[in-house]
Amino acid sequence: MKKQSVKWLDSTGFHRLAYYEWGESSNDNIVICAHGLTRNGRDFDYLASALQKDYRVICPDFPGRGQSDWLDDKNNYDYPYYLQAFTALIARLNCQEINWVGTSMGGLTGMLIASLPGNPVIKLVLNDIGPEVPASALASLAEYVGKQPEFESLDSLKQQLKTIHSGFGQLSEEQWQHLAQHSHRTLDNGHIKLSYDPDIAKSFKRLAGEDINLWPVWNAVHCPILILRGAESPLLTKPTALKMAERNQTTLIEIPGTAHAPALMAEEQIAIVENWLKKEPTAQ
């Protein structure tokens, strides 16, 4: 795995977008893995490690998360600017086609890109997200987004992750430790906090007051889609998932023992993604 970065432009200037690259840089079969709201690209280490034998895997940190720059204008933590950042990344990769694996926010970003004319997305994996999200589910996320207590130890931060991300499913201690190790920043006093700009909450909470309805965007996507739904997910409801599955070239798989969102760290979950990417025909 190589740590990389690219500069992208928003309304206040240029910013660094960090990303992690797995596999051979000469491989034209590219998978971009895009994480959820408060997470980062290292969430996909297990998946990327498995995919790298067949793909060049790119796992970015969204603006304001992980190793990417925090934005000066906090209102720019929003999808139009995320699309600008990923446009710069795709240009850096110099690729004509990409496979997109997106969890939650990362899935919505992929869906938006895949809906645009001339886009490079040939296959889209949506991990526990769809074009319709209830306001009640968004409100539950808003309860913890932006709240960043200080922790004296990595273990105490790990316990916090287990609480707020219980929907990830039954992860091993090693996997929780991995998430904690790559989800923190160290303060001057030696304490640690989660590694994202707490001001990402401002834009999110503006959206959280009403249902998300992106069915027109969904209808503009023409590539094959794999939908992964946490069996107990409040964000991707079963009726919404079933409605999505009525679309041609769409596969729906429920992941038992998970809510929002399957972590894609378990071998069986990784196998689902890997097998679908290999076997599903591309759009005509």
PDB file of C-alpha atoms in Angstrom:
ATOM      1  CA  MET A   1       0.000   0.000   0.000  1.00  0.00           C
ATOM      2  CA  LYS A   2       1.292   3.438  -0.988  1.00  0.00           C
ATOM      3  CA  LYS A   3       0.220   6.758   0.515  1.00  0.00           C
ATOM      4  CA  GLN A   4      -0.530   9.317  -2.186  1.00  0.00           C
ATOM      5  CA  SER A   5      -2.216  12.693  -2.573  1.00  0.00           C
ATOM      6  CA  VAL A   6      -3.606  15.033  -5.200  1.00  0.00           C
ATOM      7  CA  LYS A   7      -4.503  18.727  -5.106  1.00  0.00           C
ATOM      8  CA  TRP A   8      -8.045  19.835  -5.833  1.00  0.00           C
ATOM      9  CA  LEU A   9      -9.680  23.266  -6.009  1.00  0.00           C
ATOM     10  CA  ASP A  10     -12.678  24.650  -4.144  1.00  0.00           C
ATOM     11  CA  SER A  11     -13.925  28.225  -3.649  1.00  0.00           C
ATOM     12  CA  THR A  12     -11.125  29.121  -1.210  1.00  0.00           C
ATOM     13  CA  GLY A  13      -8.094  27.562  -2.893  1.00  0.00           C
ATOM     14  CA  PHE A  14      -6.288  24.276  -3.368  1.00  0.00           C
ATOM     15  CA  HIS A  15      -6.487  21.426  -0.876  1.00  0.00           C
ATOM     16  CA  ARG A  16      -4.741  18.101  -0.432  1.00  0.00           C
ATOM     17  CA  LEU A  17      -6.798  14.947  -0.975  1.00  0.00           C
ATOM     18  CA  ALA A  18      -5.007  11.954   0.534  1.00  0.00           C
ATOM     19  CA  TYR A  19      -5.506   8.465  -0.835  1.00  0.00           C
ATOM     20  CA  TYR A  20      -4.102   4.975  -0.410  1.00  0.00           C
ATOM     21  CA  GLU A  21      -3.136   2.928  -3.435  1.00  0.00           C
ATOM     22  CA  TRP A  22      -3.034  -0.868  -3.543  1.00  0.00           C
ATOM     23  CA  GLY A  23      -1.882  -3.098  -6.395  1.00  0.00           C
ATOM     24  CA  GLU A  24       0.083  -2.304  -9.527  1.00  0.00           C
ATOM     25  CA  SER A  25      -0.078   1.295 -10.722  1.00  0.00           C
ATOM     26  CA  SER A  26       0.025   0.014 -14.311  1.00  0.00           C
ATOM     27  CA  ASN A  27      -3.206  -1.965 -13.862  1.00  0.00           C
ATOM     28  CA  ASP A  28      -6.058  -0.389 -15.837  1.00  0.00           C
ATOM     29  CA  ASN A  29      -8.684  -2.258 -13.787  1.00  0.00           C
ATOM     30  CA  ILE A  30      -9.355   0.344 -11.105  1.00  0.00           C
ATOM     31  CA  VAL A  31     -11.572   0.197  -8.030  1.00  0.00           C
ATOM     32  CA  ILE A  32     -12.232   3.355  -6.021  1.00  0.00           C
ATOM     33  CA  CYS A  33     -13.433   2.689  -2.462  1.00  0.00           C
ATOM     34  CA  ALA A  34     -15.226   5.639  -0.855  1.00  0.00           C
ATOM     35  CA  HIS A  35     -15.936   5.664   2.883  1.00  0.00           C
ATOM     36  CA  GLY A  36     -18.772   6.841   5.117  1.00  0.00           C
ATOM     37  CA  LEU A  37     -19.458  10.166   6.802  1.00  0.00           C
ATOM     38  CA  THR A  38     -16.889  10.243   9.640  1.00  0.00           C
ATOM     39  CA  ARG A  39     -14.612   7.466   8.450  1.00  0.00           C
ATOM     40  CA  ASN A  40     -11.534   7.332   6.200  1.00  0.00           C
ATOM     41  CA  GLY A  41      -9.904   5.344   3.422  1.00  0.00           C
ATOM     42  CA  ARG A  42      -8.145   2.935   5.764  1.00  0.00           C
ATOM     43  CA  ASP A  43     -11.531   1.336   6.492  1.00  0.00           C
ATOM     44  CA  PHE A  44     -11.031  -0.555   3.233  1.00  0.00           C
ATOM     45  CA  ASP A  45      -7.636  -2.083   4.040  1.00  0.00           C
ATOM     46  CA  TYR A  46      -9.062  -5.596   4.313  1.00  0.00           C
ATOM     47  CA  LEU A  47     -11.059  -5.319   1.093  1.00  0.00           C
ATOM     48  CA  ALA A  48      -8.265  -3.585  -0.820  1.00  0.00           C
ATOM     49  CA  SER A  49      -5.731  -6.179   0.279  1.00  0.00           C
ATOM     50  CA  ALA A  50      -7.935  -8.896  -1.210  1.00  0.00           C
ATOM     51  CA  LEU A  51      -8.687  -7.018  -4.438  1.00  0.00           C
ATOM     52  CA  GLN A  52      -5.162  -5.810  -5.203  1.00  0.00           C
ATOM     53  CA  LYS A  53      -4.161  -9.000  -7.003  1.00  0.00           C
ATOM     54  CA  ASP A  54      -6.630  -8.183  -9.769  1.00  0.00           C
ATOM     55  CA  TYR A  55      -7.188  -4.441  -9.439  1.00  0.00           C
ATOM     56  CA  ARG A  56      -5.506  -1.141  -8.761  1.00  0.00           C
ATOM     57  CA  VAL A  57      -7.427  -0.112  -5.651  1.00  0.00           C
ATOM     58  CA  ILE A  58      -7.704   3.548  -4.630  1.00  0.00           C
ATOM     59  CA  CYS A  59      -9.035   4.445  -1.173  1.00  0.00           C
ATOM     60  CA  PRO A  60      -9.276   8.214  -0.643  1.00  0.00           C
ATOM     61  CA  ASP A  61      -9.894  10.198   2.521  1.00  0.00           C
ATOM     62  CA  PHE A  62     -12.768  12.585   1.836  1.00  0.00           C
ATOM     63  CA  PRO A  63     -12.009  16.281   2.455  1.00  0.00           C
ATOM     64  CA  GLY A  64     -11.821  16.934   6.192  1.00  0.00           C
ATOM     65  CA  ARG A  65     -11.242  13.281   7.051  1.00  0.00           C
ATOM     66  CA  GLY A  66      -8.172  11.170   7.727  1.00  0.00           C
ATOM     67  CA  GLN A  67      -5.048  12.667   6.175  1.00  0.00           C
ATOM     68  CA  SER A  68      -6.866  15.010   3.783  1.00  0.00           C
ATOM     69  CA  ASP A  69      -6.886  18.761   4.384  1.00  0.00           C
ATOM     70  CA  TRP A  70      -9.601  20.373   6.454  1.00  0.00           C
ATOM     71  CA  LEU A  71     -11.513  22.974   4.453  1.00  0.00           C
ATOM     72  CA  ASP A  72     -11.445  26.692   5.217  1.00  0.00           C
ATOM     73  CA  ASP A  73     -15.072  27.203   4.231  1.00  0.00           C
ATOM     74  CA  LYS A  74     -16.982  24.653   6.293  1.00  0.00           C
ATOM     75  CA  ASN A  75     -20.003  24.991   3.999  1.00  0.00           C
ATOM     76  CA  ASN A  76     -17.935  23.216   1.354  1.00  0.00           C
ATOM     77  CA  TYR A  77     -18.277  19.884   3.144  1.00  0.00           C
ATOM     78  CA  ASP A  78     -20.987  19.026   0.667  1.00  0.00           C
ATOM     79  CA  TYR A  79     -21.483  16.823  -2.380  1.00  0.00           C
ATOM     80  CA  PRO A  80     -20.747  19.367  -5.145  1.00  0.00           C
ATOM     81  CA  TYR A  81     -17.290  19.875  -3.656  1.00  0.00           C
ATOM     82  CA  TYR A  82     -16.761  16.163  -3.064  1.00  0.00           C
ATOM     83  CA  LEU A  83     -17.404  15.679  -6.774  1.00  0.00           C
ATOM     84  CA  GLN A  84     -14.776  18.340  -7.524  1.00  0.00           C
ATOM     85  CA  ALA A  85     -12.269  16.514  -5.325  1.00  0.00           C
ATOM     86  CA  PHE A  86     -12.945  13.158  -6.950  1.00  0.00           C
ATOM     87  CA  THR A  87     -12.794  14.672 -10.426  1.00  0.00           C
ATOM     88  CA  ALA A  88      -9.222  15.719  -9.627  1.00  0.00           C
ATOM     89  CA  LEU A  89      -8.480  12.222  -8.314  1.00  0.00           C
ATOM     90  CA  ILE A  90      -9.898  10.499 -11.399  1.00  0.00           C
ATOM     91  CA  ALA A  91      -7.882  12.839 -13.619  1.00  0.00           C
ATOM     92  CA  ARG A  92      -4.738  11.969 -11.637  1.00  0.00           C
ATOM     93  CA  LEU A  93      -5.400   8.265 -12.175  1.00  0.00           C
ATOM     94  CA  ASN A  94      -5.592   8.891 -15.943  1.00  0.00           C
ATOM     95  CA  CYS A  95      -8.276   6.251 -16.378  1.00  0.00           C
ATOM     96  CA  GLN A  96     -11.214   5.859 -18.721  1.00  0.00           C
ATOM     97  CA  GLU A  97     -13.167   3.387 -16.592  1.00  0.00           C
ATOM     98  CA  ILE A  98     -13.556   2.790 -12.866  1.00  0.00           C
ATOM     99  CA  ASN A  99     -15.405   0.473 -10.539  1.00  0.00           C
ATOM    100  CA  TRP A 100     -16.843   2.296  -7.522  1.00  0.00           C
ATOM    101  CA  VAL A 101     -17.414   0.804  -4.062  1.00  0.00           C
ATOM    102  CA  GLY A 102     -19.092   3.287  -1.742  1.00  0.00           C
ATOM    103  CA  THR A 103     -20.304   3.042   1.839  1.00  0.00           C
ATOM    104  CA  SER A 104     -23.057   5.466   2.870  1.00  0.00           C
ATOM    105  CA  MET A 105     -21.765   8.951   1.903  1.00  0.00           C
ATOM    106  CA  GLY A 106     -19.239   7.291  -0.391  1.00  0.00           C
ATOM    107  CA  GLY A 107     -22.056   5.430  -2.101  1.00  0.00           C
ATOM    108  CA  LEU A 108     -24.098   8.584  -2.630  1.00  0.00           C
ATOM    109  CA  THR A 109     -21.024  10.255  -4.117  1.00  0.00           C
ATOM    110  CA  GLY A 110     -20.534   7.327  -6.473  1.00  0.00           C
ATOM    111  CA  MET A 111     -24.191   7.384  -7.472  1.00  0.00           C
ATOM    112  CA  LEU A 112     -23.982  11.107  -8.253  1.00  0.00           C
ATOM    113  CA  ILE A 113     -20.879  10.603 -10.392  1.00  0.00           C
ATOM    114  CA  ALA A 114     -22.398   7.592 -12.163  1.00  0.00           C
ATOM    115  CA  SER A 115     -25.498   9.616 -13.059  1.00  0.00           C
ATOM    116  CA  LEU A 116     -23.567  12.235 -15.042  1.00  0.00           C
ATOM    117  CA  PRO A 117     -23.155  12.115 -18.836  1.00  0.00           C
ATOM    118  CA  GLY A 118     -19.797  10.740 -19.926  1.00  0.00           C
ATOM    119  CA  ASN A 119     -18.921   9.415 -16.467  1.00  0.00           C
ATOM    120  CA  PRO A 120     -16.269   6.668 -16.113  1.00  0.00           C
ATOM    121  CA  VAL A 121     -18.152   4.386 -13.673  1.00  0.00           C
ATOM    122  CA  ILE A 122     -18.724   0.945 -15.222  1.00  0.00           C
ATOM    123  CA  LYS A 123     -19.800  -0.883 -12.036  1.00  0.00           C
ATOM    124  CA  LEU A 124     -21.205   0.526  -8.804  1.00  0.00           C
ATOM    125  CA  VAL A 125     -21.355  -1.101  -5.366  1.00  0.00           C
ATOM    126  CA  LEU A 126     -23.649   0.721  -2.932  1.00  0.00           C
ATOM    127  CA  ASN A 127     -22.980  -0.348   0.641  1.00  0.00           C
ATOM    128  CA  ASP A 128     -26.103   0.322   2.708  1.00  0.00           C
ATOM    129  CA  ILE A 129     -27.238   3.436   0.941  1.00  0.00           C
ATOM    130  CA  GLY A 130     -29.800   4.301  -1.686  1.00  0.00           C
ATOM    131  CA  PRO A 131     -31.661   7.191  -3.276  1.00  0.00           C
ATOM    132  CA  GLU A 132     -34.116   7.454  -0.391  1.00  0.00           C
ATOM    133  CA  VAL A 133     -33.072   7.917   3.248  1.00  0.00           C
ATOM    134  CA  PRO A 134     -35.534   8.648   6.081  1.00  0.00           C
ATOM    135  CA  ALA A 135     -34.989  11.840   8.064  1.00  0.00           C
ATOM    136  CA  SER A 136     -35.242   9.781  11.260  1.00  0.00           C
ATOM    137  CA  ALA A 137     -32.183   7.753  10.260  1.00  0.00           C
ATOM    138  CA  LEU A 138     -30.231  10.894   9.405  1.00  0.00           C
ATOM    139  CA  ALA A 139     -31.173  12.352  12.788  1.00  0.00           C
ATOM    140  CA  SER A 140     -29.620   9.367  14.545  1.00  0.00           C
ATOM    141  CA  LEU A 141     -26.334  10.008  12.733  1.00  0.00           C
ATOM    142  CA  ALA A 142     -26.529  13.707  13.559  1.00  0.00           C
ATOM    143  CA  GLU A 143     -26.513  12.829  17.255  1.00  0.00           C
ATOM    144  CA  TYR A 144     -22.822  11.882  17.164  1.00  0.00           C
ATOM    145  CA  VAL A 145     -21.387  13.666  14.108  1.00  0.00           C
ATOM    146  CA  GLY A 146     -19.137  16.524  15.193  1.00  0.00           C
ATOM    147  CA  LYS A 147     -19.007  15.473  18.838  1.00  0.00           C
ATOM    148  CA  GLN A 148     -15.371  14.731  19.543  1.00  0.00           C
ATOM    149  CA  PRO A 149     -14.508  13.877  23.130  1.00  0.00           C
ATOM    150  CA  GLU A 150     -10.857  13.504  24.059  1.00  0.00           C
ATOM    151  CA  PHE A 151      -9.580  10.035  24.896  1.00  0.00           C
ATOM    152  CA  GLU A 152      -6.589   9.204  27.033  1.00  0.00           C
ATOM    153  CA  SER A 153      -5.918   5.906  25.289  1.00  0.00           C
ATOM    154  CA  LEU A 154      -6.495   4.098  22.027  1.00  0.00           C
ATOM    155  CA  ASP A 155      -8.473   1.472  23.889  1.00  0.00           C
ATOM    156  CA  SER A 156     -10.988   4.027  25.158  1.00  0.00           C
ATOM    157  CA  LEU A 157     -11.405   5.397  21.633  1.00  0.00           C
ATOM    158  CA  LYS A 158     -11.903   1.838  20.399  1.00  0.00           C
ATOM    159  CA  GLN A 159     -14.740   1.365  22.868  1.00  0.00           C
ATOM    160  CA  GLN A 160     -16.352   4.539  21.516  1.00  0.00           C
ATOM    161  CA  LEU A 161     -16.121   3.186  17.968  1.00  0.00           C
ATOM    162  CA  LYS A 162     -17.781  -0.042  19.076  1.00  0.00           C
ATOM    163  CA  THR A 163     -20.678   1.995  20.420  1.00  0.00           C
ATOM    164  CA  ILE A 164     -21.289   4.435  17.574  1.00  0.00           C
ATOM    165  CA  HIS A 165     -20.520   1.890  14.842  1.00  0.00           C
ATOM    166  CA  SER A 166     -22.240  -1.172  16.276  1.00  0.00           C
ATOM    167  CA  GLY A 167     -23.989  -1.474  12.911  1.00  0.00           C
ATOM    168  CA  PHE A 168     -20.690  -2.642  11.386  1.00  0.00           C
ATOM    169  CA  GLY A 169     -21.464  -6.109  12.743  1.00  0.00           C
ATOM    170  CA  GLN A 170     -19.452  -8.654  14.703  1.00  0.00           C
ATOM    171  CA  LEU A 171     -15.880  -7.515  14.128  1.00  0.00           C
ATOM    172  CA  SER A 172     -12.889  -9.141  15.762  1.00  0.00           C
ATOM    173  CA  GLU A 173     -10.822  -7.277  18.353  1.00  0.00           C
ATOM    174  CA  GLU A 174      -8.075  -7.043  15.752  1.00  0.00           C
ATOM    175  CA  GLN A 175     -10.452  -5.350  13.326  1.00  0.00           C
ATOM    176  CA  TRP A 176     -11.732  -2.861  15.912  1.00  0.00           C
ATOM    177  CA  GLN A 177      -8.126  -2.155  16.845  1.00  0.00           C
ATOM    178  CA  HIS A 178      -7.330  -1.521  13.183  1.00  0.00           C
ATOM    179  CA  LEU A 179     -10.186   0.970  12.887  1.00  0.00           C
ATOM    180  CA  ALA A 180      -9.108   2.754  16.064  1.00  0.00           C
ATOM    181  CA  GLN A 181      -5.459   2.856  15.013  1.00  0.00           C
ATOM    182  CA  HIS A 182      -6.336   4.598  11.762  1.00  0.00           C
ATOM    183  CA  SER A 183      -9.165   6.799  13.062  1.00  0.00           C
ATOM    184  CA  HIS A 184      -7.399   9.095  15.503  1.00  0.00           C
ATOM    185  CA  ARG A 185      -5.241  12.199  15.696  1.00  0.00           C
ATOM    186  CA  THR A 186      -2.975  13.058  18.606  1.00  0.00           C
ATOM    187  CA  LEU A 187      -3.390  16.370  20.440  1.00  0.00           C
ATOM    188  CA  ASP A 188      -0.656  18.502  21.996  1.00  0.00           C
ATOM    189  CA  ASN A 189      -1.572  17.180  25.443  1.00  0.00           C
ATOM    190  CA  GLY A 190      -1.067  13.590  24.314  1.00  0.00           C
ATOM    191  CA  HIS A 191      -4.768  12.783  24.252  1.00  0.00           C
ATOM    192  CA  ILE A 192      -6.442  11.615  21.051  1.00  0.00           C
ATOM    193  CA  LYS A 193      -9.564  12.464  19.061  1.00  0.00           C
ATOM    194  CA  LEU A 194     -11.249  11.018  16.008  1.00  0.00           C
ATOM    195  CA  SER A 195      -9.497  12.074  12.801  1.00  0.00           C
ATOM    196  CA  TYR A 196     -12.045  14.296  11.119  1.00  0.00           C
ATOM    197  CA  ASP A 197     -12.955  17.972  11.146  1.00  0.00           C
ATOM    198  CA  PRO A 198     -15.886  18.324  13.577  1.00  0.00           C
ATOM    199  CA  ASP A 199     -17.280  21.052  11.330  1.00  0.00           C
ATOM    200  CA  ILE A 200     -18.363  18.432   8.785  1.00  0.00           C
ATOM    201  CA  ALA A 201     -21.435  18.314  11.036  1.00  0.00           C
ATOM    202  CA  LYS A 202     -22.615  21.750   9.909  1.00  0.00           C
ATOM    203  CA  SER A 203     -23.484  20.783   6.346  1.00  0.00           C
ATOM    204  CA  PHE A 204     -24.714  17.353   7.363  1.00  0.00           C
ATOM    205  CA  LYS A 205     -27.143  18.675   9.948  1.00  0.00           C
ATOM    206  CA  ARG A 206     -28.656  21.004   7.364  1.00  0.00           C
ATOM    207  CA  LEU A 207     -29.513  17.922   5.313  1.00  0.00           C
ATOM    208  CA  ALA A 208     -30.681  15.833   8.252  1.00  0.00           C
ATOM    209  CA  GLY A 209     -33.985  17.614   8.785  1.00  0.00           C
ATOM    210  CA  GLU A 210     -35.815  15.976   5.908  1.00  0.00           C
ATOM    211  CA  ASP A 211     -35.867  12.778   3.865  1.00  0.00           C
ATOM    212  CA  ILE A 212     -33.288  12.366   1.119  1.00  0.00           C
ATOM    213  CA  ASN A 213     -34.943  11.738  -2.237  1.00  0.00           C
ATOM    214  CA  LEU A 214     -32.542  11.108  -5.108  1.00  0.00           C
ATOM    215  CA  TRP A 215     -34.691   8.875  -7.310  1.00  0.00           C
ATOM    216  CA  PRO A 216     -34.068  11.089 -10.374  1.00  0.00           C
ATOM    217  CA  VAL A 217     -30.325  10.572  -9.819  1.00  0.00           C
ATOM    218  CA  TRP A 218     -30.858   6.825  -9.411  1.00  0.00           C
ATOM    219  CA  ASN A 219     -32.815   6.683 -12.662  1.00  0.00           C
ATOM    220  CA  ALA A 220     -29.929   8.355 -14.496  1.00  0.00           C
ATOM    221  CA  VAL A 221     -27.439   5.616 -13.533  1.00  0.00           C
ATOM    222  CA  HIS A 222     -27.001   3.025 -16.286  1.00  0.00           C
ATOM    223  CA  CYS A 223     -24.168   0.775 -15.112  1.00  0.00           C
ATOM    224  CA  PRO A 224     -24.593  -2.546 -13.239  1.00  0.00           C
ATOM    225  CA  ILE A 225     -25.175  -2.061  -9.510  1.00  0.00           C
ATOM    226  CA  LEU A 226     -24.629  -4.266  -6.465  1.00  0.00           C
ATOM    227  CA  ILE A 227     -26.647  -3.208  -3.425  1.00  0.00           C
ATOM    228  CA  LEU A 228     -25.449  -4.422  -0.030  1.00  0.00           C
ATOM    229  CA  ARG A 229     -27.966  -3.889   2.744  1.00  0.00           C
ATOM    230  CA  GLY A 230     -27.348  -4.354   6.445  1.00  0.00           C
ATOM    231  CA  ALA A 231     -30.249  -6.588   7.468  1.00  0.00           C
ATOM    232  CA  GLU A 232     -31.158  -4.233  10.334  1.00  0.00           C
ATOM    233  CA  SER A 233     -30.309  -0.977   8.569  1.00  0.00           C
ATOM    234  CA  PRO A 234     -32.401   2.116   9.362  1.00  0.00           C
ATOM    235  CA  LEU A 235     -30.837   4.092   6.484  1.00  0.00           C
ATOM    236  CA  LEU A 236     -31.461   1.728   3.594  1.00  0.00           C
ATOM    237  CA  THR A 237     -34.916   0.431   4.413  1.00  0.00           C
ATOM    238  CA  LYS A 238     -36.096  -2.872   2.999  1.00  0.00           C
ATOM    239  CA  PRO A 239     -38.857  -1.285   0.869  1.00  0.00           C
ATOM    240  CA  THR A 240     -36.342   1.117  -0.672  1.00  0.00           C
ATOM    241  CA  ALA A 241     -33.860  -1.686  -1.355  1.00  0.00           C
ATOM    242  CA  LEU A 242     -36.536  -3.839  -2.996  1.00  0.00           C
ATOM    243  CA  LYS A 243     -37.627  -0.929  -5.169  1.00  0.00           C
ATOM    244  CA  MET A 244     -34.003  -0.385  -6.217  1.00  0.00           C
ATOM    245  CA  ALA A 245     -33.653  -4.078  -7.057  1.00  0.00           C
ATOM    246  CA  GLU A 246     -36.434  -3.812  -9.661  1.00  0.00           C
ATOM    247  CA  ARG A 247     -33.956  -1.996 -11.906  1.00  0.00           C
ATOM    248  CA  ASN A 248     -32.215  -3.976 -14.662  1.00  0.00           C
ATOM    249  CA  GLN A 249     -28.638  -5.108 -13.962  1.00  0.00           C
ATOM    250  CA  THR A 250     -29.108  -4.679 -10.221  1.00  0.00           C
ATOM    251  CA  THR A 251     -28.275  -7.247  -7.542  1.00  0.00           C
ATOM    252  CA  LEU A 252     -29.453  -6.940  -3.927  1.00  0.00           C
ATOM    253  CA  ILE A 253     -27.778  -8.874  -1.109  1.00  0.00           C
ATOM    254  CA  GLU A 254     -28.644  -8.531   2.580  1.00  0.00           C
ATOM    255  CA  ILE A 255     -25.850  -8.940   5.112  1.00  0.00           C
ATOM    256  CA  PRO A 256     -27.131 -10.647   8.287  1.00  0.00           C
ATOM    257  CA  GLY A 257     -25.972  -9.423  11.678  1.00  0.00           C
ATOM    258  CA  THR A 258     -25.314  -5.889  10.464  1.00  0.00           C
ATOM    259  CA  ALA A 259     -27.155  -2.567  10.381  1.00  0.00           C
ATOM    260  CA  HIS A 260     -25.519   0.615   9.062  1.00  0.00           C
ATOM    261  CA  ALA A 261     -23.247  -0.328   7.534  1.00  0.00           C
ATOM    262  CA  PRO A 262     -21.534  -3.665   6.813  1.00  0.00           C
ATOM    263  CA  ALA A 263     -17.824  -3.071   7.425  1.00  0.00           C
ATOM    264  CA  LEU A 264     -16.666  -5.100   4.393  1.00  0.00           C
ATOM    265  CA  MET A 265     -13.945  -6.606   6.564  1.00  0.00           C
ATOM    266  CA  ALA A 266     -15.343 -10.129   6.964  1.00  0.00           C
ATOM    267  CA  GLU A 267     -14.158 -12.710   4.433  1.00  0.00           C
ATOM    268  CA  GLU A 268     -17.675 -13.521   3.272  1.00  0.00           C
ATOM    269  CA  GLN A 269     -18.481  -9.846   2.644  1.00  0.00           C
ATOM    270  CA  ILE A 270     -15.223  -9.331   0.766  1.00  0.00           C
ATOM    271  CA  ALA A 271     -16.005 -12.401  -1.353  1.00  0.00           C
ATOM    272  CA  ILE A 272     -19.421 -10.996  -2.298  1.00  0.00           C
ATOM    273  CA  VAL A 273     -17.859  -7.788  -3.617  1.00  0.00           C
ATOM    274  CA  GLU A 274     -14.944  -9.536  -5.312  1.00  0.00           C
ATOM    275  CA  ASN A 275     -17.082 -12.147  -7.061  1.00  0.00           C
ATOM    276  CA  TRP A 276     -19.588  -9.565  -8.269  1.00  0.00           C
ATOM    277  CA  LEU A 277     -16.901  -7.290  -9.679  1.00  0.00           C
ATOM    278  CA  LYS A 278     -15.448 -10.238 -11.590  1.00  0.00           C
ATOM    279  CA  LYS A 279     -18.638 -11.856 -12.878  1.00  0.00           C
ATOM    280  CA  GLU A 280     -21.224  -9.146 -13.407  1.00  0.00           C
ATOM    281  CA  PRO A 281     -21.331  -7.995 -17.048  1.00  0.00           C
ATOM    282  CA  THR A 282     -20.612  -4.358 -17.742  1.00  0.00           C
ATOM    283  CA  ALA A 283     -23.278  -2.075 -19.160  1.00  0.00           C
ATOM    284  CA  GLN A 284     -23.750  -2.048 -22.898  1.00  0.00           C
TER     285      GLN A 284
END
